[in-house]
Short mmCIF file of C-alpha atoms and ligand atoms in Angstrom, two decimals:
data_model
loop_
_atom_site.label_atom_id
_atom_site.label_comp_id
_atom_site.label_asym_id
_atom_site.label_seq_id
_atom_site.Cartn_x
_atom_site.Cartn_y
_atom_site.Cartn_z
CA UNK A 25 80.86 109.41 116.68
CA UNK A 26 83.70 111.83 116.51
CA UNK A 27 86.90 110.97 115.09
CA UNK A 28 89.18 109.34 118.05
CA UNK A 29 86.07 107.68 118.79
CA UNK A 30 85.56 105.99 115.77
CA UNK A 31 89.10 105.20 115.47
CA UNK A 32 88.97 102.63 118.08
CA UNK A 33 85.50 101.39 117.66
CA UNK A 34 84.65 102.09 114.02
CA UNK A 35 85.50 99.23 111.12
CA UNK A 36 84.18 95.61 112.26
CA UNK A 37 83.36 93.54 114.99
CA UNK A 38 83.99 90.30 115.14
CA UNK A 39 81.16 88.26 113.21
CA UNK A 40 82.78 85.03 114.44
CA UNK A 41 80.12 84.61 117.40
CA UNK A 42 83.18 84.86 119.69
CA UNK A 43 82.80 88.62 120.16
CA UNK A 44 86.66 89.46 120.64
CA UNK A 45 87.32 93.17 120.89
CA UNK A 46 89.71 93.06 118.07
CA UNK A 47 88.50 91.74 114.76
CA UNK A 48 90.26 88.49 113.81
CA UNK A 49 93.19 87.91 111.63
CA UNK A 50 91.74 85.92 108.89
CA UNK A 51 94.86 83.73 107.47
CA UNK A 52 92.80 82.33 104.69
CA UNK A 53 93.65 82.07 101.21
CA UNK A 54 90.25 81.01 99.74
CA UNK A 55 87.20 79.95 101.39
CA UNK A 56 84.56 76.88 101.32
CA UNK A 57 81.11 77.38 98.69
CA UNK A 58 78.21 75.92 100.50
CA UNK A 59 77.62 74.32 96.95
CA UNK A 60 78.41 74.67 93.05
CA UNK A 61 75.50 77.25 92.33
CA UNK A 62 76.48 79.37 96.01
CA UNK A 63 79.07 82.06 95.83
CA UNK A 64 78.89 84.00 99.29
CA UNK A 65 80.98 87.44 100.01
CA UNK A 66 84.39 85.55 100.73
CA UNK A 67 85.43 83.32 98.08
CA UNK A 68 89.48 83.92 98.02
CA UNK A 69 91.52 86.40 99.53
CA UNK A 70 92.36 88.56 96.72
CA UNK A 71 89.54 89.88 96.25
CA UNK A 72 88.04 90.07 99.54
CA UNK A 73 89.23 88.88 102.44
CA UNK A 74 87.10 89.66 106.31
CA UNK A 75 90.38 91.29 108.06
CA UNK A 76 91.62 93.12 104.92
CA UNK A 77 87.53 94.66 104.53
CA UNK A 78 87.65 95.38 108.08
CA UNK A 79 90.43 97.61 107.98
CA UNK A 80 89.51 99.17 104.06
CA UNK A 81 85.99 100.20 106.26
CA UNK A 82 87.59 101.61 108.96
CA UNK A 83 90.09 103.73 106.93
CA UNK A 84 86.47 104.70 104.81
CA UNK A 85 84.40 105.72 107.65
CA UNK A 86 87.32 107.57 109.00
CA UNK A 87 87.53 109.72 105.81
CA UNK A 88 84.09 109.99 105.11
CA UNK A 89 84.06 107.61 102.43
CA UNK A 90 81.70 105.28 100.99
CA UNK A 91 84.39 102.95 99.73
CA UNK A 92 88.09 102.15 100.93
CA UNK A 93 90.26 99.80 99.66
CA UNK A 94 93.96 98.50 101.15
CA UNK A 95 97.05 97.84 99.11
CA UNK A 96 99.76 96.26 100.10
CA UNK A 97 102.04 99.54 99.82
CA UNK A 98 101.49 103.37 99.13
CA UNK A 99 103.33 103.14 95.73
CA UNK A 100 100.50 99.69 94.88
CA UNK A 101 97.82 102.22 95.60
CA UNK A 102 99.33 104.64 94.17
CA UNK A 103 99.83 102.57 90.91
CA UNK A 104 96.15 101.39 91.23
CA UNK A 105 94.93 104.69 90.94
CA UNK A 106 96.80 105.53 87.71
CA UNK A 107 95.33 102.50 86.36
CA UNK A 108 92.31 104.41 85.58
CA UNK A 109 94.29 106.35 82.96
CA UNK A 110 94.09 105.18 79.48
CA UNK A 111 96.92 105.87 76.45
CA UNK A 112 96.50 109.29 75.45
CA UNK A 113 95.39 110.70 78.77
CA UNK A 114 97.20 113.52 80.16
CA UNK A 115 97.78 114.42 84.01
CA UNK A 116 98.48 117.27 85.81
CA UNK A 117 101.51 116.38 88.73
CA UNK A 118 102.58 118.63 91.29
CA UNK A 119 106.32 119.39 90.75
CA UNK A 120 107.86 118.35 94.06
CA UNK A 121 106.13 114.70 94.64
CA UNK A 122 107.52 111.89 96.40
CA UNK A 123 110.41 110.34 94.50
CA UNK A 124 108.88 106.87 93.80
CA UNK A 125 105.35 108.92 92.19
CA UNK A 126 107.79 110.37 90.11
CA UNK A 127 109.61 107.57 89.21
CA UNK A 128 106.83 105.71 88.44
CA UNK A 129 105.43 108.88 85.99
CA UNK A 130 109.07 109.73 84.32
CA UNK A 131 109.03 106.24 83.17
CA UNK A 132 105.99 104.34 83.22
CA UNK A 133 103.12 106.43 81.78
CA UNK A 134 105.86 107.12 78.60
CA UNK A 135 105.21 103.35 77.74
CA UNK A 136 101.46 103.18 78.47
CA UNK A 137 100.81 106.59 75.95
CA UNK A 138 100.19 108.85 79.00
CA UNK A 139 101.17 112.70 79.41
CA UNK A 140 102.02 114.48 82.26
CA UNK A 141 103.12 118.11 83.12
CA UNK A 142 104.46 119.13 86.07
CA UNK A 143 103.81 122.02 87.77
CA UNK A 144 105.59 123.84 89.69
CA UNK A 145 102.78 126.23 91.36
CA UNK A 146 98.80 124.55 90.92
CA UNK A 147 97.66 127.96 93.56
CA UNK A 148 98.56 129.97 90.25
CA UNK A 149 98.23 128.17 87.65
CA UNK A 150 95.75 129.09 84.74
CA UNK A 151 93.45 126.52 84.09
CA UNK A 152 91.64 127.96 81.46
CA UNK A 153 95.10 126.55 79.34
CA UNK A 154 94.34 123.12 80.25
CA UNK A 155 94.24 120.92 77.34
CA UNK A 156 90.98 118.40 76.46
CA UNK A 157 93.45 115.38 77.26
CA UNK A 158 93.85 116.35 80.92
CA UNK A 159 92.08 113.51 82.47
CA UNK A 160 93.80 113.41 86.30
CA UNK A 161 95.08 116.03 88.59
CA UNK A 162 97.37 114.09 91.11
CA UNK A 163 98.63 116.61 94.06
CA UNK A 164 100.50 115.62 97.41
CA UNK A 165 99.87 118.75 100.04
CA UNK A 166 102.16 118.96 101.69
CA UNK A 167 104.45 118.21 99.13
CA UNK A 168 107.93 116.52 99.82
CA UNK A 169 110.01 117.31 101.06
CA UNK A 170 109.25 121.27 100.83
CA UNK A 171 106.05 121.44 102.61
CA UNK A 172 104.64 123.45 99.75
CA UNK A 173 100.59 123.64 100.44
CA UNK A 174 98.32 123.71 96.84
CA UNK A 175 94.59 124.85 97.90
CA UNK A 176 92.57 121.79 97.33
CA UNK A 177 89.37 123.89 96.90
CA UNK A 178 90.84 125.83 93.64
CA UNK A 179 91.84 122.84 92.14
CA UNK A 180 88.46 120.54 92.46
CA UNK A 181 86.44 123.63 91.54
CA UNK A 182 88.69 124.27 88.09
CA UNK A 183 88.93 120.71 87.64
CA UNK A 184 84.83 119.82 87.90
CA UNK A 185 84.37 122.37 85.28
CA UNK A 186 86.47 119.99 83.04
CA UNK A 187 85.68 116.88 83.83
CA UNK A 188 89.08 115.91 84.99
CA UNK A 189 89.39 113.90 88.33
CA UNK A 190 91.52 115.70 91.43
CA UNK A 191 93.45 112.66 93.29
CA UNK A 192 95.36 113.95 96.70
CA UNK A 193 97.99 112.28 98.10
CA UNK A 194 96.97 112.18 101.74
CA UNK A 195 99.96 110.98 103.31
CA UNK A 196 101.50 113.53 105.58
CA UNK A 197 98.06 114.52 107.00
CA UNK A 198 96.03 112.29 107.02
CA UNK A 199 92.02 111.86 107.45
CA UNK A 200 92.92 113.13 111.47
CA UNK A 201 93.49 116.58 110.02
CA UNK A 202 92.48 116.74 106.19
CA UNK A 203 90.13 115.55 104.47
CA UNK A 204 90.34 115.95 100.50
CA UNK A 205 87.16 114.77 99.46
CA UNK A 206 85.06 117.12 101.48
CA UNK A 207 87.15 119.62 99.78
CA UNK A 208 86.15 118.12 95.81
CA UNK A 209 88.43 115.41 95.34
CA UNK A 210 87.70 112.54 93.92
CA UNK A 211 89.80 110.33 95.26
CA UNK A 212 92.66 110.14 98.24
CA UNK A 213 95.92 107.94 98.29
CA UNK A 214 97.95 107.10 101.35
CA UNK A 215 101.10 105.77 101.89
CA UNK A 216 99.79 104.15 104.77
CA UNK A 217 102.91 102.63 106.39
CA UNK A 218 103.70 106.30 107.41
CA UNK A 219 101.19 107.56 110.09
CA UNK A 220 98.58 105.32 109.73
CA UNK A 221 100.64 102.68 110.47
CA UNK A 222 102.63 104.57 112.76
CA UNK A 223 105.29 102.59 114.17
CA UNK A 224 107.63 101.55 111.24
CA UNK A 225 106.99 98.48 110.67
CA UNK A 226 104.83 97.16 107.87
CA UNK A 227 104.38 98.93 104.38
CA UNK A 228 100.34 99.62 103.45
CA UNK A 229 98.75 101.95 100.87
CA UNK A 230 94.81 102.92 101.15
CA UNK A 231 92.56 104.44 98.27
CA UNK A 232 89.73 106.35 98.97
CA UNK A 233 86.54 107.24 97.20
CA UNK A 234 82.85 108.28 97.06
CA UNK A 235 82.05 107.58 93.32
CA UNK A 236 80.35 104.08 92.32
CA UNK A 237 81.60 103.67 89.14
CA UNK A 238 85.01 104.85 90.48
CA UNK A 239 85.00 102.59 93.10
CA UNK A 240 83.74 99.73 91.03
CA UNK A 241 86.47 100.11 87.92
CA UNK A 242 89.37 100.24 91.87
CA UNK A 243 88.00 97.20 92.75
CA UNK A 244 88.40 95.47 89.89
CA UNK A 245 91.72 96.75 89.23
CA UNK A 246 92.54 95.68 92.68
CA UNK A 247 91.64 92.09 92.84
CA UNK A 248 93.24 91.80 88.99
CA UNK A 249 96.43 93.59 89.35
CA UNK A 250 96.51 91.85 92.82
CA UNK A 251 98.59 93.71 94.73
CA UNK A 252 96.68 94.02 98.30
CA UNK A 253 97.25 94.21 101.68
CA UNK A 254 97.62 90.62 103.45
CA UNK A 255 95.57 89.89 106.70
CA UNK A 256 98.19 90.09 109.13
CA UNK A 257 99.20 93.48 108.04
CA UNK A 258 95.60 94.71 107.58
CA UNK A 259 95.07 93.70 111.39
CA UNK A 260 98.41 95.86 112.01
CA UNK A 261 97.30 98.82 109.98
CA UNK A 262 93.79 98.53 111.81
CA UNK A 263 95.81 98.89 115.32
CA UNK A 264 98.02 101.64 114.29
CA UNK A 265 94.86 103.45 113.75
CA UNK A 266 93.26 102.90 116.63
CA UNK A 267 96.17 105.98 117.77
CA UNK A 268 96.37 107.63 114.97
CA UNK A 269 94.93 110.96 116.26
CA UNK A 270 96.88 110.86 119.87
CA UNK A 271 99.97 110.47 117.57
CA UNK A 272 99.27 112.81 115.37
CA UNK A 273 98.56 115.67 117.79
CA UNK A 274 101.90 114.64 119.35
CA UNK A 275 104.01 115.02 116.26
CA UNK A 276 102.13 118.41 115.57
CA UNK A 277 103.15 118.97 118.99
CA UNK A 278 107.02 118.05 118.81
CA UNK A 279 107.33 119.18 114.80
CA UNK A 280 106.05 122.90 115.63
CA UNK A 281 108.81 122.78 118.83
CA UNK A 282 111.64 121.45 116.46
CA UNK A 283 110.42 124.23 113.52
CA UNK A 284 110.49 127.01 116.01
CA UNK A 285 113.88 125.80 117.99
CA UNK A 286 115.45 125.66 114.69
CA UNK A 287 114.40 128.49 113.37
CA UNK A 288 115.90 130.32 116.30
CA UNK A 289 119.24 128.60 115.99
CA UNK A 290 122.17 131.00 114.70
CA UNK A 291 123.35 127.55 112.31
CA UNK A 292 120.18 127.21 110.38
CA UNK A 293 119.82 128.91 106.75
CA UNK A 294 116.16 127.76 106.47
CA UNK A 295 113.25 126.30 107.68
CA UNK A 296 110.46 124.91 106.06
CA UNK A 297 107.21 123.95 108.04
CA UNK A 298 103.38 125.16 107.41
CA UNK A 299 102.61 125.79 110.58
CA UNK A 300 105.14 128.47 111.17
CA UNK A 301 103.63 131.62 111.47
CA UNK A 302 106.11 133.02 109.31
CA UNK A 303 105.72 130.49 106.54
CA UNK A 304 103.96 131.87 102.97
CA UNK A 305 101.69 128.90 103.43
CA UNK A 306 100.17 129.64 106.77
CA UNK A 307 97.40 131.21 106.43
CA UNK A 308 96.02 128.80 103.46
CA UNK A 309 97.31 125.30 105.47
CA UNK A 310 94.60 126.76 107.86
CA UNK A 311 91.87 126.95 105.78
CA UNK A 312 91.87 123.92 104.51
CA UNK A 313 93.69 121.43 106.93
CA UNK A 314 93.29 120.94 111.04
CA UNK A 315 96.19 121.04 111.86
CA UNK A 316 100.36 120.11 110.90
CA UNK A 317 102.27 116.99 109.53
CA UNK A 318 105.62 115.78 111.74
CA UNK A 319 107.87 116.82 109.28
CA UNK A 320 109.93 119.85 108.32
CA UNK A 321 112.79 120.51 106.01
CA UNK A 322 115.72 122.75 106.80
CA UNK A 323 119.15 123.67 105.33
CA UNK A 324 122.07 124.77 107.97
CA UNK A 325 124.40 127.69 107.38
CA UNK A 326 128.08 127.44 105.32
CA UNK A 327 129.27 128.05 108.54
CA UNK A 328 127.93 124.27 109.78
CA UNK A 329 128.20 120.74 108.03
CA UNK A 330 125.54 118.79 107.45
CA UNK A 331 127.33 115.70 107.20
CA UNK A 332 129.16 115.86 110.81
CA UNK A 333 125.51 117.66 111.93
CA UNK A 334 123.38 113.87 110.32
CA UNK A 335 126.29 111.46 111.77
CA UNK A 336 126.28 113.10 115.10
CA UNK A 337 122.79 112.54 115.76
CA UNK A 338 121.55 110.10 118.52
CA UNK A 339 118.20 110.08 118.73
CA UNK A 340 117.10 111.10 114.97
CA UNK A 341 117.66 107.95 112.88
CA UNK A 342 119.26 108.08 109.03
CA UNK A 343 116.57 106.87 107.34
CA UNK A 344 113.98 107.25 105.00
CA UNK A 345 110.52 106.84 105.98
CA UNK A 346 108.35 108.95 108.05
CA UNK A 347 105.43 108.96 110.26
CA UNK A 348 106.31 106.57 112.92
CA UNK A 349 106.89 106.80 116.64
CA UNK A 350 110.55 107.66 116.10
CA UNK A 351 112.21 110.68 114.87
CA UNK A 352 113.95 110.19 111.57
CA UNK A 353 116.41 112.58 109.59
CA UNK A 354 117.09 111.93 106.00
CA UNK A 355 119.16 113.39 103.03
CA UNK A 356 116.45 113.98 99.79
CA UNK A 357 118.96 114.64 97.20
CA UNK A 358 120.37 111.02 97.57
CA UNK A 359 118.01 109.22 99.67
CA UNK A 360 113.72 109.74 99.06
CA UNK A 361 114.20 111.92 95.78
CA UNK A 362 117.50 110.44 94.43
CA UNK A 363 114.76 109.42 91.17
CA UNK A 364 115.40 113.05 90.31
CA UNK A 365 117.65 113.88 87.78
CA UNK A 366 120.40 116.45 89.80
CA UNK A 367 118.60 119.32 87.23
CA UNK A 368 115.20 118.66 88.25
CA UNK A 369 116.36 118.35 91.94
CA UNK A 370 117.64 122.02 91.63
CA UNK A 371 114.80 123.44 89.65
CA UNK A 372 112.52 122.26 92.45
CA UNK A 373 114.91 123.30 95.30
CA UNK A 374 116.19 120.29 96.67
CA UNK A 375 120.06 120.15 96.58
CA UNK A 376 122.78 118.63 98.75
CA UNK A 377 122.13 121.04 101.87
CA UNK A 378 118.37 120.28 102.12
CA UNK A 379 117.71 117.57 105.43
CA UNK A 380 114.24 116.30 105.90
CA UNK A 381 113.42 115.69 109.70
CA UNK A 382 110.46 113.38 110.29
CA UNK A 383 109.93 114.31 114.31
CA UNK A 384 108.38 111.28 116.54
CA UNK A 385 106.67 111.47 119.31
CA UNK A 386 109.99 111.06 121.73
CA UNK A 387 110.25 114.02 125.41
CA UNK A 388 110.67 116.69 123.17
CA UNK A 389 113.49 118.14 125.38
CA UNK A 390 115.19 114.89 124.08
CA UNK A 391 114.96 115.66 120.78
CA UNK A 392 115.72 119.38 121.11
CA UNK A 393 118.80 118.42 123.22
CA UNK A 394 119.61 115.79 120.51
CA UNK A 395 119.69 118.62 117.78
CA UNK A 396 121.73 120.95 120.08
CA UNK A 397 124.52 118.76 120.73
CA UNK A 398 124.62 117.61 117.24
CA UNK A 399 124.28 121.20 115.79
CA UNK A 400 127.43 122.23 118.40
CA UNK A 401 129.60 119.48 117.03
CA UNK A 402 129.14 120.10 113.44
CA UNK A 403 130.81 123.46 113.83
CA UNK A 404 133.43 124.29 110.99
C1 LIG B 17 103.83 111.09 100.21
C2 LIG B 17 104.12 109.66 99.90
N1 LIG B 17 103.34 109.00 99.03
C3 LIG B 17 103.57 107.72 98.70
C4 LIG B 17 104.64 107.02 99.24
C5 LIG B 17 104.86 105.58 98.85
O1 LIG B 17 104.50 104.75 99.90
P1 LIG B 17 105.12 103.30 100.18
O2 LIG B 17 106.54 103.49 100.57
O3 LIG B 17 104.26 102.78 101.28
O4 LIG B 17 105.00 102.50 98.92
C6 LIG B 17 105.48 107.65 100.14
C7 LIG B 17 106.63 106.93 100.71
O5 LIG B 17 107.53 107.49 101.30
C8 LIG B 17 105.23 109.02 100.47
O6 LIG B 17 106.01 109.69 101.34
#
């Protein structure tokens, strides 16, 4: 079956004998032994529960992956996944990462005995420096909330040779138009209340992987850490997906129209968005991906202010977030990457002009018009 297919009939069906099209919601916190010596594949929810595996096989078969597994947010799977590290392990971070992955690395791993080094560029960095300690290689492409694009394929190949594992934070693409692990990873994160989801309104986080051991060591770690994804939302997360690639065409659609409009406009400094021709990270978002995330980051000129530019908005919400129906502007330097110091912010190259638009899939003239009128009024 081909992807859009699979989307809406892939996962479950209903084992109940009452053949509904969509697989139950199974509010069940433990479940009945047929005896003392019987254990059968549900015993209590936290470890496996029929609406929560439903939508963990769905998200696998969707990625090409033997094993999935649903947390109950991006940052628990997230967190799951750098439970496999062990004191005196070091990892390899891209530099510009969302803001809770870096809060959870500038101050967690420093109590566990963990490394890290940031870097700012993996497309050229020498890996023949890499130190024996280097267990993990965690990379979000895009990254946030630059849109920088780090070749997958030159970082699995490097990082085989070593032994180290290659975990991709999947979130702004998703399976619809990349897939990591046919590329080497090992394993792929989402943030899965952003397009998966895709309409704003739970919080989920998925882990994917191919490896045995790997997925056996998740699973454990996931039914003792306990932090998974409850049946209601599972049975959300499984009907978000079912549009998952008709949205995400759409925000390709509307996010390549906002780039290009904006790039045009005399009151913008700079655009940043992969899937403009005239971005450094063109050619390479095309040989590895299918296609564009929703969101772009731009700065506006001295000669326009941001603030008047955010608060005149009508249709682009002030929030955080991203990857839902609706389009969404937000400020990183105080809102998604305010876990920065104001140093690191600059040394990466966020700072107080940078906006981060996540577009929705609204008329597009709307949200061009929206921009306009908002662009005209925030004239100095
Ligand atoms: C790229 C990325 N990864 C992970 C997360 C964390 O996800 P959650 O908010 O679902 O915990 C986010 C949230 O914004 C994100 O944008």
């Amino acid at each position: 079956m081909k992807y859009q297919t699979l989307a809406i009939h892939g996962g479950k069906k209903d084992d109940s004998g009452k053949h509904s099209v969509n697989y139950p919601i199974y509010l069940s916190s433990t479940f009945v032994q047929p005896d003392l010596e019987q254990f059968e594949e549900f015993v209590y929810s936290r470890g496996n529960n029929p609406t929560r595996n439903a939508v963990e096989s769905l998200a696998a078969q969707l990625e090409g992956a033997e094993h999935g597994l649903a947390l109950a947010t991006g940052m628990a799977a997230t967190s799951l996944v750098f439970g496999l590290l062990k004191q005196g392990d070091k990892v390899l971070i891209n530099s510009n990462v969302y803001g809770g992955t870096w809060r959870f690395v500038s101050n967690i791993f420093a109590d566990r005995g963990i490394a890290y080094e940031t870097v700012s560029d993996f497309n050229t960095y020498d890996f023949s420096r890499i130190d024996e300690s280097v267990r993990m290689i965690f990379l979000e492409t895009p990254s946030n909330p630059l849109l920088k694009i780090t070749d997958i394929r030159r970082i699995t190949e490097a990082a085989k040779e070593k032994n180290i594992l290659t975990v991709v934070d999947n979130t702004f693409l998703t399976s619809y138009f990349q897939k990591p692990l046919e590329l080497g990873a090992d394993i792929v994160v989402y943030s899965a209340t952003k397009y998966y989801a895709g309409h704003s309104d739970i919080l989920a986080g998925l882990v994917l992987v191919n490896d045995e051991q790997l997925y056996t060591r998740l699973k454990f770690l996931q039914n003792t850490l306990g932090g998974i994804l409850s049946p209601l939302d599972s049975f959300l997360l499984t009907r978000g997906i079912r549009t998952l690639g008709l949205r995400m065409e759409r925000h390709q659609q509307n996010a390549l129209a906002v780039a290009k409009y904006l790039a045009g406009h005399e009151a913008v400094e700079d655009v940043y968005y992969p899937g403009l021709e005239s971005s450094e990270n063109y050619a390479l978002q095309r040989s590895q991906a299918k296609g564009d995330v929703g969101v772009l980051s731009i700065r506006l000129k001295d000669s326009h202010d941001s603030k008047k530019f955010v608060k005149n908005l009508k249709i682009f919400g002030l929030a955080v977030s991203l990857g839902g129906v609706e389009s969404l502007i937000c400020h990183p330097a105080t809102m998604t990457h305010e876990s920065y110091a104001p140093e690191l912010q600059r040394q990466i190259g966020i700072d107080e002009k940078l906006l981060r638009l996540a577009v929705g899939i609204e008329d597009i003239d709307d949200l061009t018009g929206d921009l306009e009128q908002a662009l005209e009024k925030a004239k100095r």
